[in-house]
Amino acid sequence: MIKKLASMLMAGAMCVSLGAALNVSAEGERYAKSSDYVSEKVTKGSDDVYYFSHGYDYIGFKNVDFTGMKSVEITGICNMLGSRDGDKVQIRIDSDKGQLLGYVDFGIHDPGKIKIFKGSIDSVTGVHDLYFVSSFSTSSSVGIKSFVLSKDEYINKYEPIPDSAVIDNHSSTWTFTDDLGRRAADYEEVGPIRGDKYVGIFYWTWHNNFETLAPLNMSEFAKLHPEAKYDFTNVAWPGGVAHFWNEPMFGYYAGIDYWVYRKHAQMLADAGVDVLLFDTTNGTNTWRREYQVLFKALIDARKNGLDTPKVAFISNFAPTNTSSKENITRTYMNAYMDGKYSDLWFYWKGKPLIMANTDQLKARDGDAADSQLMDEIKNFFTFRSPQPSYVTGDTTGTQWGWLEVYPKHGFYKKADGSYEQATVGVAANHSYETHTITAMNSPYLTGRSYTNELGTDLQEGAYKYGWFFKEQLKSAIDIDPEFMFITGWNEWIAGRNESWGGVLNASHDEYDNDVSRDMEPTKGDMKDDYYCLLVDSVRKFKGAEKLEAAGAAKTINMNDSKAWEGVTPEFINDKGTYNRDSVGYKGCNYKNDTARNNVIVSKVSRDSQYMY
């Protein structure tokens, strides 16, 4: 303690006393156990850490001298497991609704370990009561043990990767033939790239329960146990599992697998996808621990020159959902406030896009800072209200869809009669018999092999062809919106309920190969057929570059690298090598540290005798 005190004094720290009754000019840490004000739901741990249980919880201290202070250091704990997002702890004076001086970000997942979290504060003079107020902490995920104030500035500057770092690899000229014999659309078929068209894909970051659940392959299980399909209590069903509709090509990966996110960044960039839209539609959950790993992968890929997709969030569907305020506030404070991740934001009509309703963005009574924050959020984003219905279309004039069945609608009609947005889906948990939402294992499901025109293709392996998707794509192209929303990339989890949507033993979002809606490559016989379909569909919507013709013949001196100057075309590959070492779902671990050659540029020349 003496050594720590000496180091703080040398750093210019002014630390308040341990007890409320002691002289405020005494030096030392002040501990949460000596706090003077504690809100009702704050809980005390065995380690003298005081934990917030929900937003607006507070811990307060009397008689703190703020004169000359510029920053605060809080010693505490952050647990970001599950739906927990850490916290942006508010620094307030004189009451829990008093003047807001700044924030301390608890955003490093390290449960059970005491860490120091820092933040800057606005300058005030004199002695005040100090309050630490939770912005959105849940389930005792953030705790405070002690704090000190300091005269040193705390600078946490974010350096965005400029767009000039992006290297055009001309991926829309790349060719493929998949195992179904389908070729990629090219310039001759779809024409030049239309710069006013954008593609977004629904993306799931919530693979966060991998620590406790083992994966179950539902496509394989359904083959082995057809009798269990509508029997919730059948003994064949194992417990403690995550129900995957199939095994992903990259294994049953966790939501913190950096390697997988780098691969996704590369694959979706090369496909021409402009934005990942994250599913944060359930409660207050935004899955911050997971998306921070994804964001790092996207940033690192941008450093390597990849034109990675940008990011946006989809909040709760219903305007009346009381979780929306905390959900949107979490999203703003963790992914946007202070300019953090600004190089990843997807802009729409001049502001970052969010699919969310603003109805619940109301300040609590008597809290000027909260009122200012709500106004700040409302003015920061371009809001588009999410429409959950698969059949209704835009009912307010301000909605965007995420998934529909045929026939389709355009969303957000503009003054000239055209539309901002339309959706394209791989399948839908919708009954073609009752025309209502239903479980994915319903016998009347609009799955991958279903079309409105012909019904369900019952041929073996029909799901590989994407009939539902192709019918949707044709309709969306006819609507010709600015933005095409594709559902989806990597949901994977089927879920299982005793009853849902009129189906017993219901899997509400996914089930097996045919009744699932992911385009990420999978093991089994589907392989990368839907990734190829994604690439093809993006080109049909946005266009493609014209393949550059071969340049003039040139003899190459193989001992002179400069001899290649002027040889065209130049074939550019994605740059970046990275190893894999990550847990997956329970029982799965993935490691790959083999050396890889990363060929960045290739050229071909020829003369009358040789090809080089």
Coordinates of C-alpha atoms in Angstrom, one line a residue:
M1 CA 0.0 0.0 0.0
I2 CA 2.9 2.4 0.8
K3 CA 4.5 1.7 -2.5
K4 CA 1.3 2.1 -4.4
L5 CA 0.6 5.4 -2.6
A6 CA 4.1 6.7 -3.4
S7 CA 3.7 5.9 -7.1
M8 CA 0.3 7.6 -7.2
L9 CA 1.7 10.7 -5.6
M10 CA 4.5 10.8 -8.1
A11 CA 2.0 10.5 -10.9
G12 CA 0.0 13.5 -9.6
A13 CA -2.8 11.5 -8.2
M14 CA -5.1 13.0 -5.6
C15 CA -6.8 10.1 -3.7
V16 CA -9.7 10.5 -1.3
S17 CA -9.9 8.9 2.1
L18 CA -11.1 5.4 3.0
G19 CA -13.9 6.4 5.3
A20 CA -16.6 9.1 5.0
A21 CA -15.7 10.5 8.4
L22 CA -12.0 10.9 7.6
N23 CA -10.3 14.1 6.3
V24 CA -10.8 14.4 2.5
S25 CA -7.2 15.7 2.1
A26 CA -5.8 12.3 3.2
E27 CA -4.1 10.2 0.5
G28 CA -5.2 6.7 -0.4
E29 CA -7.7 4.6 -2.2
R30 CA -11.3 4.7 -1.3
Y31 CA -13.1 1.4 -1.1
A32 CA -16.6 0.5 -2.0
K33 CA -17.1 -1.1 1.4
S34 CA -16.7 2.5 2.8
S35 CA -19.4 3.9 0.5
D36 CA -22.0 6.3 1.9
Y37 CA -24.8 5.7 -0.7
V38 CA -25.7 2.3 -2.2
S39 CA -28.8 1.7 -4.3
E40 CA -31.1 -1.1 -3.3
K41 CA -30.1 -3.8 -5.8
V42 CA -26.3 -3.4 -5.5
T43 CA -24.9 -6.6 -4.0
K44 CA -21.7 -7.1 -2.0
G45 CA -19.4 -10.0 -3.0
S46 CA -17.2 -12.0 -0.6
D47 CA -14.2 -10.1 -2.1
D48 CA -15.5 -6.7 -1.0
V49 CA -16.5 -5.9 -4.6
Y50 CA -19.9 -4.2 -4.9
Y51 CA -21.8 -5.4 -8.0
F52 CA -24.4 -3.6 -10.1
S53 CA -27.5 -5.6 -10.9
H54 CA -29.1 -3.3 -13.4
G55 CA -28.9 0.1 -15.1
Y56 CA -29.0 3.2 -12.8
D57 CA -27.7 1.2 -9.8
Y58 CA -25.2 3.4 -8.0
I59 CA -22.5 3.6 -5.3
G60 CA -21.8 7.0 -3.7
F61 CA -19.1 8.6 -1.6
K62 CA -19.3 11.8 0.4
N63 CA -16.9 14.7 0.4
V64 CA -14.6 14.1 -2.6
D65 CA -12.3 16.9 -3.7
F66 CA -12.4 17.2 -7.5
T67 CA -10.2 20.3 -7.8
G68 CA -7.6 19.7 -10.6
M69 CA -8.8 16.1 -11.2
K70 CA -8.8 14.9 -14.9
S71 CA -9.3 11.2 -14.7
V72 CA -10.5 8.3 -12.5
E73 CA -9.2 4.8 -12.0
I74 CA -11.6 2.1 -10.8
T75 CA -10.4 -1.2 -9.5
G76 CA -13.1 -3.8 -10.2
I77 CA -14.3 -6.8 -12.1
C78 CA -15.9 -7.3 -15.5
N79 CA -17.8 -10.4 -16.6
M80 CA -19.1 -10.4 -20.1
L81 CA -20.3 -14.0 -20.4
G82 CA -23.7 -14.6 -21.9
S83 CA -25.8 -11.5 -22.5
R84 CA -23.6 -9.3 -20.3
D85 CA -22.0 -6.4 -22.0
G86 CA -19.9 -5.0 -19.2
D87 CA -20.8 -1.4 -18.5
K88 CA -20.1 2.2 -19.1
V89 CA -20.0 3.4 -15.5
Q90 CA -21.1 7.0 -15.2
I91 CA -19.1 9.5 -13.0
R92 CA -21.7 11.9 -11.5
I93 CA -21.6 14.4 -8.7
D94 CA -24.0 15.4 -5.9
S95 CA -26.6 12.7 -6.7
D96 CA -27.2 9.7 -8.9
K97 CA -29.0 12.1 -11.3
G98 CA -26.4 14.8 -10.9
Q99 CA -24.0 16.4 -13.3
L100 CA -22.3 13.8 -15.5
L101 CA -18.5 14.2 -15.7
G102 CA -17.5 11.2 -17.8
Y103 CA -17.5 7.4 -18.1
V104 CA -15.3 4.5 -17.2
D105 CA -15.6 1.6 -19.7
F106 CA -15.8 -1.9 -18.2
G107 CA -15.3 -3.7 -21.5
I108 CA -12.6 -6.3 -20.9
H109 CA -14.0 -9.8 -20.1
D110 CA -11.9 -11.3 -17.3
P111 CA -14.3 -12.6 -14.7
G112 CA -13.1 -13.1 -11.2
K113 CA -9.9 -11.1 -11.8
I114 CA -9.4 -7.6 -10.3
K115 CA -8.4 -5.1 -13.0
I116 CA -8.0 -1.3 -13.3
F117 CA -10.4 0.5 -15.6
K118 CA -9.8 4.2 -16.5
G119 CA -11.8 7.1 -17.8
S120 CA -11.5 10.8 -18.2
I121 CA -13.7 13.3 -16.4
D122 CA -14.7 16.9 -17.0
S123 CA -13.1 19.6 -14.8
V124 CA -14.9 20.7 -11.7
T125 CA -13.7 22.4 -8.5
G126 CA -14.4 21.9 -4.9
V127 CA -15.7 19.1 -2.7
H128 CA -18.7 17.1 -4.0
D129 CA -20.4 13.8 -3.4
L130 CA -19.2 11.3 -6.0
Y131 CA -21.6 8.7 -7.6
F132 CA -20.7 5.8 -9.8
V133 CA -23.9 5.0 -11.7
S134 CA -24.4 1.9 -13.9
S135 CA -25.5 2.6 -17.5
F136 CA -26.7 -1.0 -18.3
S137 CA -25.0 -3.6 -16.1
T138 CA -27.0 -6.8 -15.6
S139 CA -26.7 -9.9 -13.5
S140 CA -23.9 -8.6 -11.3
S141 CA -21.5 -8.5 -14.2
V142 CA -19.6 -5.4 -13.2
G143 CA -18.3 -4.7 -9.7
I144 CA -16.3 -1.9 -8.0
K145 CA -13.8 -2.5 -5.3
S146 CA -12.1 0.9 -5.0
F147 CA -11.1 4.0 -6.9
V148 CA -8.7 6.9 -7.1
L149 CA -8.9 10.3 -8.8
S150 CA -5.9 11.7 -10.7
K151 CA -4.7 15.0 -12.1
D152 CA -3.3 13.1 -15.1
E153 CA -5.2 13.1 -18.3
Y154 CA -6.5 9.7 -19.6
I155 CA -6.3 9.5 -23.4
N156 CA -7.8 6.6 -25.2
K157 CA -7.7 7.6 -28.9
Y158 CA -9.0 5.4 -31.6
E159 CA -7.2 5.4 -34.9
P160 CA -9.5 4.4 -37.8
I161 CA -8.2 2.6 -40.9
P162 CA -8.7 5.0 -43.8
D163 CA -10.5 3.9 -46.9
S164 CA -7.3 4.6 -48.8
A165 CA -5.9 1.5 -47.2
V166 CA -8.3 -0.7 -49.2
I167 CA -6.9 -2.4 -52.3
D168 CA -9.2 -3.1 -55.2
N169 CA -8.7 -6.8 -55.9
H170 CA -11.4 -6.8 -58.7
S171 CA -13.1 -9.8 -57.1
S172 CA -16.3 -9.3 -59.2
T173 CA -14.2 -10.5 -62.2
W174 CA -13.3 -13.8 -60.4
T175 CA -14.9 -17.0 -61.8
F176 CA -16.2 -20.2 -60.4
T177 CA -18.2 -23.3 -61.3
D178 CA -19.7 -25.0 -58.3
D179 CA -20.4 -28.7 -57.8
L180 CA -23.9 -28.2 -59.3
G181 CA -22.4 -26.9 -62.5
R182 CA -23.5 -23.3 -61.9
R183 CA -21.2 -20.5 -63.1
A184 CA -20.8 -17.1 -61.6
A185 CA -22.6 -14.2 -63.3
D186 CA -20.1 -11.9 -65.1
Y187 CA -20.0 -8.5 -66.8
E188 CA -21.4 -9.8 -70.1
E189 CA -24.5 -11.1 -68.2
V190 CA -25.1 -8.4 -65.7
G191 CA -23.4 -5.3 -67.0
P192 CA -21.2 -2.8 -65.1
I193 CA -21.2 -2.2 -61.4
R194 CA -23.9 0.1 -60.2
G195 CA -22.4 2.2 -57.5
D196 CA -25.8 3.2 -56.0
K197 CA -26.6 -0.4 -54.9
Y198 CA -25.8 -2.0 -51.6
V199 CA -26.1 -5.5 -50.1
G200 CA -26.4 -6.3 -46.5
I201 CA -26.5 -9.8 -44.9
F202 CA -28.0 -10.8 -41.5
Y203 CA -25.1 -11.9 -39.3
W204 CA -25.2 -13.6 -35.9
T205 CA -22.6 -12.8 -33.2
W206 CA -24.5 -14.6 -30.4
H207 CA -22.6 -17.9 -30.5
N208 CA -21.8 -17.2 -26.8
N209 CA -23.1 -20.3 -25.0
F210 CA -20.3 -22.5 -26.2
E211 CA -18.8 -22.9 -22.8
T212 CA -21.8 -25.0 -21.6
L213 CA -23.4 -26.6 -24.6
A214 CA -22.2 -29.3 -26.9
P215 CA -23.2 -29.3 -30.6
L216 CA -25.8 -31.6 -32.0
N217 CA -26.1 -32.0 -35.8
M218 CA -29.8 -32.0 -36.4
S219 CA -29.5 -33.1 -40.1
E220 CA -27.7 -36.2 -39.0
F221 CA -29.9 -36.7 -35.9
A222 CA -33.1 -36.4 -38.0
K223 CA -31.9 -39.2 -40.2
L224 CA -31.1 -41.5 -37.3
H225 CA -34.2 -40.7 -35.3
P226 CA -37.2 -39.7 -37.5
E227 CA -39.6 -40.9 -34.8
A228 CA -38.3 -38.0 -32.5
K229 CA -39.2 -35.2 -34.9
Y230 CA -42.5 -34.2 -33.1
D231 CA -41.8 -35.9 -29.8
F232 CA -40.3 -33.5 -27.3
T233 CA -39.8 -36.2 -24.6
N234 CA -38.3 -38.8 -26.8
V235 CA -35.4 -40.4 -25.0
A236 CA -33.2 -40.0 -28.1
W237 CA -32.9 -36.3 -27.5
P238 CA -29.7 -35.5 -25.6
G239 CA -29.6 -32.7 -23.0
G240 CA -27.2 -29.8 -22.7
V241 CA -26.7 -29.3 -26.4
A242 CA -26.9 -26.6 -29.0
H243 CA -29.1 -27.8 -31.9
F244 CA -27.1 -27.0 -35.1
W245 CA -28.9 -27.6 -38.4
N246 CA -25.6 -28.9 -39.7
E247 CA -21.9 -28.6 -38.9
P248 CA -20.3 -25.4 -40.3
M249 CA -17.4 -25.8 -42.7
F250 CA -15.2 -24.2 -40.1
G251 CA -16.5 -26.5 -37.3
Y252 CA -18.7 -25.7 -34.4
Y253 CA -16.9 -22.4 -33.8
A254 CA -17.4 -20.1 -30.8
G255 CA -18.3 -16.4 -31.0
I256 CA -14.8 -15.5 -30.0
D257 CA -13.0 -17.3 -32.8
Y258 CA -10.8 -14.6 -34.4
W259 CA -9.7 -16.9 -37.2
V260 CA -13.3 -17.6 -38.3
Y261 CA -14.1 -13.9 -38.3
R262 CA -11.1 -13.2 -40.5
K263 CA -12.2 -15.8 -43.0
H264 CA -15.7 -14.4 -42.9
A265 CA -14.3 -10.9 -43.5
Q266 CA -12.4 -12.2 -46.6
M267 CA -15.3 -14.3 -48.0
L268 CA -17.9 -11.6 -47.6
A269 CA -15.7 -8.8 -48.9
D270 CA -14.9 -10.9 -52.0
A271 CA -18.6 -11.6 -52.5
G272 CA -19.3 -7.9 -52.6
V273 CA -21.4 -7.7 -49.4
D274 CA -21.4 -4.1 -48.0
V275 CA -22.7 -4.5 -44.5
L276 CA -23.2 -7.1 -41.8
L277 CA -26.5 -6.5 -39.9
F278 CA -26.3 -8.0 -36.4
D279 CA -29.2 -9.7 -34.7
T280 CA -29.8 -7.9 -31.4
T281 CA -33.5 -8.2 -31.6
N282 CA -33.9 -10.2 -28.4
G283 CA -34.3 -8.3 -25.1
T284 CA -31.3 -6.1 -24.2
N285 CA -28.7 -8.5 -25.6
T286 CA -26.1 -7.1 -28.0
W287 CA -23.3 -9.7 -27.5
R288 CA -20.5 -7.2 -27.0
R289 CA -17.8 -9.7 -26.0
E290 CA -18.3 -11.5 -29.3
Y291 CA -18.6 -8.6 -31.7
Q292 CA -15.5 -7.0 -30.2
V293 CA -13.5 -10.0 -31.6
L294 CA -15.3 -9.7 -34.9
F295 CA -14.5 -6.0 -35.1
K296 CA -10.8 -6.6 -34.4
A297 CA -10.8 -9.2 -37.3
L298 CA -12.5 -6.7 -39.6
I299 CA -10.1 -3.9 -38.7
D300 CA -7.0 -6.2 -39.1
A301 CA -8.4 -7.3 -42.5
R302 CA -8.8 -3.6 -43.5
K303 CA -5.2 -3.0 -42.5
N304 CA -4.3 -5.7 -45.0
G305 CA -6.3 -3.9 -47.7
L306 CA -9.5 -5.9 -47.7
D307 CA -12.7 -4.0 -48.5
T308 CA -14.5 -5.6 -45.6
P309 CA -18.2 -5.2 -45.0
K310 CA -19.2 -2.4 -42.6
V311 CA -21.5 -3.0 -39.6
A312 CA -24.9 -2.1 -38.4
F313 CA -27.4 -3.4 -35.8
I314 CA -31.0 -4.5 -35.7
S315 CA -32.7 -3.8 -32.4
N316 CA -36.1 -5.1 -31.0
F317 CA -38.9 -5.4 -33.5
A318 CA -41.8 -4.0 -31.6
P319 CA -42.1 -0.3 -30.9
T320 CA -43.6 -1.2 -27.5
N321 CA -40.7 -3.4 -26.4
T322 CA -39.5 -1.9 -23.2
S323 CA -36.1 -3.5 -23.7
S324 CA -35.4 -1.2 -26.6
K325 CA -34.0 1.7 -24.7
E326 CA -31.3 -0.3 -23.0
N327 CA -30.6 -2.4 -26.2
I328 CA -30.1 0.7 -28.3
T329 CA -28.2 2.5 -25.6
R330 CA -25.8 -0.4 -25.2
T331 CA -25.2 -0.5 -28.9
Y332 CA -24.5 3.3 -29.1
M333 CA -22.3 3.5 -26.1
N334 CA -20.2 0.4 -26.9
A335 CA -19.9 0.5 -30.7
Y336 CA -20.3 4.2 -31.6
M337 CA -19.8 6.6 -28.8
D338 CA -16.5 8.6 -28.8
G339 CA -15.9 7.6 -32.4
K340 CA -14.8 4.0 -31.6
Y341 CA -14.9 1.7 -34.6
S342 CA -15.8 4.6 -36.9
D343 CA -14.1 3.0 -39.9
L344 CA -16.5 0.1 -39.6
W345 CA -19.8 2.1 -39.5
F346 CA -22.2 1.7 -42.4
Y347 CA -23.7 5.0 -43.3
W348 CA -27.1 5.5 -44.8
K349 CA -28.4 8.9 -45.8
G350 CA -25.5 10.6 -44.1
K351 CA -25.5 8.9 -40.7
P352 CA -24.7 5.4 -39.3
L353 CA -27.6 3.0 -40.0
I354 CA -29.6 1.3 -37.3
M355 CA -32.7 -0.8 -37.7
A356 CA -34.6 0.2 -34.6
N357 CA -37.6 2.0 -33.2
T358 CA -37.2 5.2 -31.2
D359 CA -40.4 5.0 -29.2
Q360 CA -38.7 3.8 -26.0
L361 CA -35.8 6.3 -26.1
K362 CA -37.2 8.3 -23.2
A363 CA -35.2 9.8 -20.3
R364 CA -35.9 8.9 -16.7
D365 CA -37.5 11.7 -14.8
G366 CA -35.3 14.4 -13.4
D367 CA -32.1 13.2 -15.2
A368 CA -30.8 15.9 -17.5
A369 CA -27.8 13.8 -18.6
D370 CA -30.0 10.9 -19.6
S371 CA -32.2 13.3 -21.6
Q372 CA -29.2 14.6 -23.4
L373 CA -28.0 11.0 -24.1
M374 CA -31.4 10.1 -25.6
D375 CA -31.4 13.1 -27.9
E376 CA -27.8 12.3 -28.8
I377 CA -28.7 8.8 -29.9
K378 CA -31.8 9.9 -31.8
N379 CA -29.7 12.5 -33.8
F380 CA -26.7 10.2 -34.3
F381 CA -28.3 7.4 -36.4
T382 CA -30.4 7.0 -39.5
F383 CA -33.3 5.0 -38.1
R384 CA -35.3 2.5 -40.1
S385 CA -38.0 0.6 -38.2
P386 CA -37.6 -3.2 -38.5
Q387 CA -40.7 -5.0 -39.8
P388 CA -41.0 -8.5 -38.4
S389 CA -43.8 -9.7 -40.6
Y390 CA -43.1 -11.9 -43.6
V391 CA -46.3 -10.8 -45.4
T392 CA -47.3 -7.3 -44.5
G393 CA -44.8 -5.0 -46.0
D394 CA -44.1 -1.5 -44.9
T395 CA -47.0 -0.3 -42.8
T396 CA -45.6 3.1 -41.6
G397 CA -43.6 4.4 -44.5
T398 CA -40.4 4.2 -42.5
Q399 CA -39.8 0.4 -42.2
W400 CA -37.3 -2.0 -43.6
G401 CA -37.9 -5.7 -43.7
W402 CA -35.5 -8.6 -42.9
L403 CA -37.3 -11.6 -44.4
E404 CA -40.5 -12.1 -46.5
V405 CA -42.2 -14.8 -48.5
Y406 CA -43.3 -14.4 -52.1
P407 CA -44.9 -12.1 -53.3
K408 CA -42.5 -9.5 -52.0
H409 CA -42.8 -5.8 -51.1
G410 CA -40.5 -2.8 -51.5
F411 CA -39.8 -1.0 -48.2
Y412 CA -39.5 2.7 -47.5
K413 CA -41.1 4.1 -50.7
K414 CA -39.4 7.3 -51.9
A415 CA -40.9 10.4 -53.6
D416 CA -40.1 9.1 -57.0
G417 CA -41.9 5.8 -56.4
S418 CA -38.9 3.7 -56.0
Y419 CA -37.9 1.9 -52.8
E420 CA -34.9 2.0 -50.5
Q421 CA -35.0 -1.7 -49.5
A422 CA -36.1 -5.2 -50.3
T423 CA -35.4 -8.6 -48.7
V424 CA -34.1 -11.9 -50.1
G425 CA -34.3 -15.0 -47.9
V426 CA -32.9 -18.5 -48.1
A427 CA -36.0 -20.0 -46.3
A428 CA -38.7 -18.8 -43.9
N429 CA -40.4 -20.2 -40.8
H430 CA -43.7 -19.6 -42.5
S431 CA -46.5 -22.1 -43.3
Y432 CA -47.7 -22.1 -46.9
E433 CA -50.9 -23.8 -45.6
T434 CA -52.0 -21.3 -42.9
H435 CA -49.9 -18.3 -44.2
T436 CA -48.7 -17.7 -40.6
I437 CA -45.3 -18.0 -38.8
T438 CA -44.5 -21.5 -37.7
A439 CA -41.7 -23.7 -36.6
M440 CA -39.0 -24.8 -39.1
N441 CA -39.9 -28.5 -38.7
S442 CA -43.5 -27.8 -39.7
P443 CA -44.7 -30.1 -42.5
Y444 CA -45.9 -27.1 -44.4
L445 CA -42.7 -25.0 -44.3
T446 CA -41.4 -22.7 -47.0
G447 CA -37.9 -24.2 -47.0
R448 CA -34.9 -24.0 -49.3
S449 CA -36.6 -26.1 -51.9
Y450 CA -39.9 -24.4 -51.9
T451 CA -41.3 -21.8 -54.4
N452 CA -44.6 -20.0 -54.5
E453 CA -45.0 -21.1 -58.1
L454 CA -44.2 -24.9 -57.9
G455 CA -44.4 -25.8 -54.2
T456 CA -41.8 -28.0 -52.6
D457 CA -39.3 -29.8 -54.8
L458 CA -39.3 -33.3 -53.4
Q459 CA -36.3 -34.6 -55.3
E460 CA -33.3 -35.8 -53.3
G461 CA -30.9 -33.0 -52.6
A462 CA -33.2 -30.3 -54.0
Y463 CA -32.2 -28.0 -51.1
K464 CA -28.8 -27.5 -52.6
Y465 CA -30.2 -25.5 -55.5
G466 CA -31.8 -22.6 -53.6
W467 CA -35.2 -22.5 -55.3
F468 CA -36.7 -20.3 -52.6
F469 CA -33.8 -17.9 -52.7
K470 CA -33.8 -17.6 -56.5
E471 CA -37.5 -16.8 -56.6
Q472 CA -36.9 -14.2 -53.9
L473 CA -33.9 -12.7 -55.8
K474 CA -35.9 -12.4 -59.0
S475 CA -38.6 -10.5 -57.2
A476 CA -36.1 -8.2 -55.4
I477 CA -34.3 -7.4 -58.7
D478 CA -37.7 -6.5 -60.2
I479 CA -38.4 -4.1 -57.3
D480 CA -34.8 -2.7 -57.9
P481 CA -34.3 -1.1 -54.5
E482 CA -31.2 0.7 -53.3
F483 CA -30.5 -1.9 -50.6
M484 CA -30.9 -5.6 -50.7
F485 CA -31.1 -7.4 -47.3
I486 CA -30.2 -11.1 -47.4
T487 CA -31.1 -13.5 -44.6
G488 CA -28.7 -14.8 -43.7
W489 CA -25.2 -16.0 -43.1
N490 CA -24.5 -17.9 -39.9
E491 CA -27.4 -18.4 -37.5
W492 CA -26.9 -22.2 -37.3
I493 CA -28.8 -22.8 -34.0
A494 CA -32.2 -24.5 -34.4
G495 CA -33.5 -24.3 -30.8
R496 CA -36.1 -26.7 -29.5
N497 CA -39.4 -26.0 -27.7
E498 CA -42.1 -28.2 -26.5
S499 CA -44.6 -26.3 -28.6
W500 CA -44.3 -23.2 -30.8
G501 CA -46.1 -21.9 -33.9
G502 CA -48.6 -24.7 -33.8
V503 CA -45.9 -27.4 -34.0
L504 CA -45.0 -29.9 -31.3
N505 CA -41.3 -30.3 -30.4
A506 CA -40.8 -27.1 -32.4
S507 CA -37.5 -25.8 -33.8
H508 CA -38.3 -22.2 -34.5
D509 CA -35.4 -20.8 -36.5
E510 CA -33.6 -23.7 -38.1
Y511 CA -33.9 -27.5 -38.3
D512 CA -32.0 -29.4 -41.0
N513 CA -30.5 -29.0 -44.5
D514 CA -33.7 -28.1 -46.2
V515 CA -35.4 -26.0 -43.6
S516 CA -32.6 -23.6 -42.6
R517 CA -31.6 -20.2 -43.8
D518 CA -27.8 -19.8 -43.6
M519 CA -25.5 -19.3 -46.6
E520 CA -22.2 -19.9 -44.8
P521 CA -20.5 -23.1 -46.2
T522 CA -21.4 -26.3 -44.4
K523 CA -20.0 -29.8 -44.2
G524 CA -22.1 -32.4 -45.8
D525 CA -23.3 -32.4 -49.4
M526 CA -24.2 -28.6 -49.5
K527 CA -20.6 -27.5 -49.2
D528 CA -20.2 -23.9 -50.5
D529 CA -23.1 -24.1 -52.9
Y530 CA -24.9 -21.2 -51.1
Y531 CA -21.7 -19.1 -50.9
C532 CA -21.5 -19.4 -54.7
L533 CA -25.2 -18.5 -54.9
L534 CA -24.5 -15.4 -52.7
V535 CA -21.7 -14.2 -55.0
D536 CA -23.8 -14.8 -58.1
S537 CA -26.8 -12.9 -56.6
V538 CA -24.7 -9.9 -55.5
R539 CA -23.4 -9.5 -59.0
K540 CA -26.9 -9.8 -60.5
F541 CA -28.0 -7.0 -58.2
K542 CA -24.9 -4.7 -58.2
G543 CA -23.2 -5.6 -61.6
A544 CA -19.7 -6.7 -62.2
E545 CA -16.4 -5.4 -63.6
K546 CA -15.3 -6.1 -67.1
L547 CA -12.5 -8.6 -67.2
E548 CA -9.3 -6.8 -68.4
A549 CA -8.0 -8.1 -71.7
A550 CA -4.4 -9.5 -71.8
G551 CA -1.8 -6.8 -72.5
A552 CA 0.8 -6.9 -75.2
A553 CA 3.2 -9.8 -75.4
K554 CA 6.5 -9.3 -73.6
T555 CA 9.6 -11.5 -73.1
I556 CA 10.5 -11.7 -69.4
N557 CA 14.0 -11.9 -68.1
M558 CA 13.5 -14.3 -65.2
N559 CA 16.5 -12.8 -63.4
D560 CA 15.0 -9.3 -63.4
S561 CA 11.9 -8.6 -61.4
K562 CA 11.5 -5.2 -63.1
A563 CA 10.9 -7.0 -66.3
W564 CA 7.3 -7.5 -65.1
E565 CA 6.5 -3.8 -65.1
G566 CA 3.8 -3.0 -67.6
V567 CA 2.5 -6.6 -67.8
T568 CA -1.3 -6.6 -67.5
P569 CA -3.6 -7.7 -66.2
E570 CA -2.5 -8.0 -62.6
F571 CA -4.3 -10.6 -60.4
I572 CA -4.5 -9.5 -56.8
N573 CA -5.1 -11.9 -53.9
D574 CA -6.3 -11.1 -50.4
K575 CA -3.4 -10.3 -48.1
G576 CA -3.1 -11.7 -44.5
T577 CA -1.9 -14.8 -42.7
Y578 CA -3.2 -15.7 -39.3
N579 CA -3.3 -18.8 -37.1
R580 CA -6.2 -20.4 -35.4
D581 CA -6.3 -21.4 -31.7
S582 CA -9.8 -21.3 -30.2
V583 CA -12.3 -23.2 -28.2
G584 CA -15.5 -24.1 -30.0
Y585 CA -18.7 -25.3 -28.6
K586 CA -18.3 -27.7 -25.7
G587 CA -15.9 -30.5 -26.5
C588 CA -14.5 -28.8 -29.7
N589 CA -11.1 -27.1 -29.9
Y590 CA -9.6 -25.7 -33.2
K591 CA -5.9 -25.1 -33.8
N592 CA -4.0 -24.5 -37.0
D593 CA -0.6 -22.9 -36.9
T594 CA 0.8 -24.4 -40.1
A595 CA 2.8 -22.0 -42.3
R596 CA 1.0 -20.7 -45.4
N597 CA 2.3 -19.0 -48.5
N598 CA 0.2 -15.9 -49.2
V599 CA 0.6 -15.1 -52.9
I600 CA -0.5 -11.5 -53.2
V601 CA 0.0 -10.7 -56.9
S602 CA 0.2 -12.9 -60.0
K603 CA 0.9 -11.9 -63.6
V604 CA 1.1 -13.9 -66.9
S605 CA 3.2 -12.9 -69.9
R606 CA 4.0 -14.6 -73.2
D607 CA 6.1 -14.2 -76.4
S608 CA 6.3 -16.3 -79.5
Q609 CA 8.1 -19.2 -77.7
Y610 CA 7.1 -19.1 -74.0
M611 CA 4.5 -18.4 -71.4
Y612 CA 5.9 -16.7 -68.2

